[in-house]
Amino acid sequence: MKKNRIIYGIILFWSLFFVYFHGGTVPWTIFYFVLILPVISFLHLLAIRFSFKYTEMLNQEYYTKGEKVDYKWRIVNESYIPYPYIEIFIYTPDKYFTGKEDKLKISYMRPYDEFIKYNIRCKYRGRYNIGVTKIIFYDFLLLFKSVYDNFSLKSIVVYPRINKLADFRD
């Protein structure tokens, strides 16, 4: 994002330089276009930020060690505004042991909905949180970003597996 801001600053400088030394209709048009483009990009970011819809589903709350958790997350784009860059951070029970969240980068260019499905194996017993922690929206120029982190994590409980043993009476 920093690189894109530097590139935009260089383009703005050169368009201003072009206007100052050459003048005329074309340099002024280029200058105004370069000047107005970040405003349009920011308004686009606000539009996708407030039109974004999602649902998340967890098939059950209690599991036994070794079972798979089916966590589904649905993203809906009901408008014709494209979502160029979205990062989704998903918190899974593996985060306790690896120390990092899963990160998904997606983009939608038309009215669309998609299911994102995670199959997570419960390796250890205990209570774990699972879900989306934050979503970062970027504008199409990658100059601005908006963070949406108003999520409540779902809680799952993993019970130990109890194996029945054969009779020891002999």
CSV table of C-alpha atoms in Angstrom, one decimal:
chain,number,residue,atom,x,y,z
A,1,MET,CA,0.0,0.0,0.0
A,2,LYS,CA,2.9,2.3,0.7
A,3,LYS,CA,4.4,1.6,-2.7
A,4,ASN,CA,1.1,2.5,-4.4
A,5,ARG,CA,0.9,5.8,-2.5
A,6,ILE,CA,4.5,6.6,-3.6
A,7,ILE,CA,3.6,5.8,-7.2
A,8,TYR,CA,0.5,8.0,-7.0
A,9,GLY,CA,2.5,10.8,-5.6
A,10,ILE,CA,5.0,10.5,-8.5
A,11,ILE,CA,2.2,10.5,-11.1
A,12,LEU,CA,0.6,13.5,-9.4
A,13,PHE,CA,3.9,15.4,-9.5
A,14,TRP,CA,4.5,14.6,-13.1
A,15,SER,CA,0.9,15.6,-14.1
A,16,LEU,CA,1.4,18.9,-12.2
A,17,PHE,CA,4.8,19.4,-13.9
A,18,PHE,CA,3.1,18.7,-17.3
A,19,VAL,CA,0.4,21.3,-16.6
A,20,TYR,CA,2.9,23.9,-15.4
A,21,PHE,CA,5.3,23.7,-18.3
A,22,HIS,CA,3.0,22.8,-21.2
A,23,GLY,CA,-0.6,24.0,-20.3
A,24,GLY,CA,-3.5,23.3,-22.6
A,25,THR,CA,-6.5,21.0,-22.5
A,26,VAL,CA,-4.9,17.6,-22.4
A,27,PRO,CA,-2.5,18.4,-19.5
A,28,TRP,CA,-5.2,19.9,-17.4
A,29,THR,CA,-7.5,16.9,-18.1
A,30,ILE,CA,-4.8,14.5,-17.1
A,31,PHE,CA,-4.1,16.6,-13.9
A,32,TYR,CA,-7.8,16.7,-12.9
A,33,PHE,CA,-8.2,13.0,-13.6
A,34,VAL,CA,-5.2,12.2,-11.4
A,35,LEU,CA,-6.5,14.5,-8.7
A,36,ILE,CA,-10.1,13.2,-8.7
A,37,LEU,CA,-9.2,9.4,-9.0
A,38,PRO,CA,-8.3,8.9,-5.2
A,39,VAL,CA,-11.6,10.6,-4.2
A,40,ILE,CA,-13.5,8.1,-6.5
A,41,SER,CA,-11.5,5.3,-5.1
A,42,PHE,CA,-12.3,6.3,-1.5
A,43,LEU,CA,-16.0,6.6,-2.2
A,44,HIS,CA,-15.9,3.1,-3.8
A,45,LEU,CA,-14.2,1.8,-0.6
A,46,LEU,CA,-17.0,3.2,1.5
A,47,ALA,CA,-19.6,1.8,-0.8
A,48,ILE,CA,-18.2,-1.8,-0.6
A,49,ARG,CA,-17.6,-1.5,3.1
A,50,PHE,CA,-21.2,-0.7,3.9
A,51,SER,CA,-22.8,-3.1,1.3
A,52,PHE,CA,-20.8,-6.2,2.4
A,53,LYS,CA,-22.9,-9.1,3.8
A,54,TYR,CA,-21.8,-12.3,5.3
A,55,THR,CA,-23.1,-15.3,7.3
A,56,GLU,CA,-21.2,-18.0,9.2
A,57,MET,CA,-22.4,-21.5,10.1
A,58,LEU,CA,-21.0,-24.1,12.4
A,59,ASN,CA,-22.6,-27.6,12.2
A,60,GLN,CA,-22.4,-28.3,16.0
A,61,GLU,CA,-20.9,-27.0,19.2
A,62,TYR,CA,-19.6,-30.1,20.9
A,63,TYR,CA,-17.0,-32.5,19.3
A,64,THR,CA,-15.0,-35.5,20.2
A,65,LYS,CA,-11.2,-35.5,19.8
A,66,GLY,CA,-10.3,-36.5,16.2
A,67,GLU,CA,-13.6,-35.3,14.6
A,68,LYS,CA,-13.7,-32.6,11.9
A,69,VAL,CA,-15.3,-29.2,12.4
A,70,ASP,CA,-17.2,-28.0,9.4
A,71,TYR,CA,-17.0,-24.2,9.5
A,72,LYS,CA,-18.8,-22.5,6.6
A,73,TRP,CA,-18.7,-18.8,5.8
A,74,ARG,CA,-20.8,-17.2,3.1
A,75,ILE,CA,-20.0,-13.9,1.4
A,76,VAL,CA,-22.7,-12.1,-0.6
A,77,ASN,CA,-22.2,-9.4,-3.1
A,78,GLU,CA,-25.7,-8.2,-4.0
A,79,SER,CA,-24.7,-5.0,-5.8
A,80,TYR,CA,-23.0,-4.4,-9.1
A,81,ILE,CA,-20.1,-2.7,-7.3
A,82,PRO,CA,-17.0,-5.0,-7.6
A,83,TYR,CA,-15.1,-5.9,-4.5
A,84,PRO,CA,-11.5,-5.7,-5.8
A,85,TYR,CA,-9.4,-6.6,-2.8
A,86,ILE,CA,-10.6,-8.2,0.5
A,87,GLU,CA,-8.5,-10.0,3.1
A,88,ILE,CA,-10.3,-12.2,5.6
A,89,PHE,CA,-8.6,-13.4,8.8
A,90,ILE,CA,-10.0,-16.6,10.1
A,91,TYR,CA,-9.3,-17.7,13.7
A,92,THR,CA,-9.1,-21.5,14.1
A,93,PRO,CA,-8.1,-23.9,16.9
A,94,ASP,CA,-4.7,-24.4,15.1
A,95,LYS,CA,-3.9,-20.8,15.9
A,96,TYR,CA,-3.3,-21.8,19.5
A,97,PHE,CA,-0.5,-24.0,18.4
A,98,THR,CA,0.9,-22.4,15.3
A,99,GLY,CA,0.5,-18.8,16.4
A,100,LYS,CA,-0.9,-17.5,13.1
A,101,GLU,CA,-4.3,-16.9,11.6
A,102,ASP,CA,-5.4,-18.2,8.3
A,103,LYS,CA,-5.6,-15.3,5.8
A,104,LEU,CA,-7.8,-15.4,2.6
A,105,LYS,CA,-7.5,-12.9,-0.2
A,106,ILE,CA,-10.5,-12.7,-2.5
A,107,SER,CA,-12.1,-10.4,-5.0
A,108,TYR,CA,-15.6,-10.3,-6.6
A,109,MET,CA,-16.3,-8.5,-9.8
A,110,ARG,CA,-20.1,-9.0,-10.1
A,111,PRO,CA,-23.2,-9.9,-8.0
A,112,TYR,CA,-22.0,-13.2,-6.5
A,113,ASP,CA,-22.1,-15.3,-3.4
A,114,GLU,CA,-19.6,-17.8,-2.3
A,115,PHE,CA,-19.2,-20.4,0.4
A,116,ILE,CA,-15.9,-20.7,2.1
A,117,LYS,CA,-15.6,-24.0,3.8
A,118,TYR,CA,-13.0,-25.0,6.4
A,119,ASN,CA,-12.5,-28.6,7.6
A,120,ILE,CA,-10.6,-28.4,10.9
A,121,ARG,CA,-9.6,-31.6,12.7
A,122,CYS,CA,-9.9,-31.4,16.5
A,123,LYS,CA,-6.5,-32.6,17.7
A,124,TYR,CA,-6.7,-31.7,21.4
A,125,ARG,CA,-9.5,-31.5,23.9
A,126,GLY,CA,-10.6,-28.2,25.3
A,127,ARG,CA,-12.7,-25.1,24.5
A,128,TYR,CA,-11.7,-23.2,21.4
A,129,ASN,CA,-12.8,-20.1,19.5
A,130,ILE,CA,-13.4,-20.3,15.8
A,131,GLY,CA,-14.5,-17.7,13.3
A,132,VAL,CA,-13.6,-14.5,11.4
A,133,THR,CA,-11.7,-12.0,13.5
A,134,LYS,CA,-11.4,-9.2,10.9
A,135,ILE,CA,-11.9,-8.3,7.3
A,136,ILE,CA,-9.8,-5.7,5.5
A,137,PHE,CA,-11.3,-3.9,2.5
A,138,TYR,CA,-9.0,-2.2,0.0
A,139,ASP,CA,-9.9,0.3,-2.7
A,140,PHE,CA,-9.1,-0.4,-6.3
A,141,LEU,CA,-5.9,1.8,-6.3
A,142,LEU,CA,-4.7,0.2,-3.0
A,143,LEU,CA,-4.4,3.7,-1.5
A,144,PHE,CA,-6.9,3.2,1.3
A,145,LYS,CA,-8.1,0.4,3.5
A,146,SER,CA,-11.0,-0.1,5.9
A,147,VAL,CA,-10.9,-2.7,8.7
A,148,TYR,CA,-14.1,-4.4,9.8
A,149,ASP,CA,-13.5,-6.2,13.1
A,150,ASN,CA,-16.9,-6.4,14.8
A,151,PHE,CA,-17.1,-10.1,15.0
A,152,SER,CA,-18.0,-12.5,17.8
A,153,LEU,CA,-16.1,-15.8,17.6
A,154,LYS,CA,-18.0,-19.0,17.9
A,155,SER,CA,-17.0,-21.4,20.7
A,156,ILE,CA,-16.6,-25.1,20.3
A,157,VAL,CA,-15.9,-27.7,23.0
A,158,VAL,CA,-13.8,-30.7,22.2
A,159,TYR,CA,-14.2,-33.7,24.5
A,160,PRO,CA,-11.6,-36.5,24.9
A,161,ARG,CA,-12.2,-39.7,23.0
A,162,ILE,CA,-13.0,-42.6,25.3
A,163,ASN,CA,-12.0,-45.9,23.9
A,164,LYS,CA,-13.6,-49.0,25.4
A,165,LEU,CA,-11.2,-51.7,26.5
A,166,ALA,CA,-11.7,-55.4,26.4
A,167,ASP,CA,-12.2,-57.4,29.6
A,168,PHE,CA,-9.1,-57.8,31.7
A,169,ARG,CA,-10.5,-60.7,33.9
A,170,ASP,CA,-8.3,-63.5,32.5
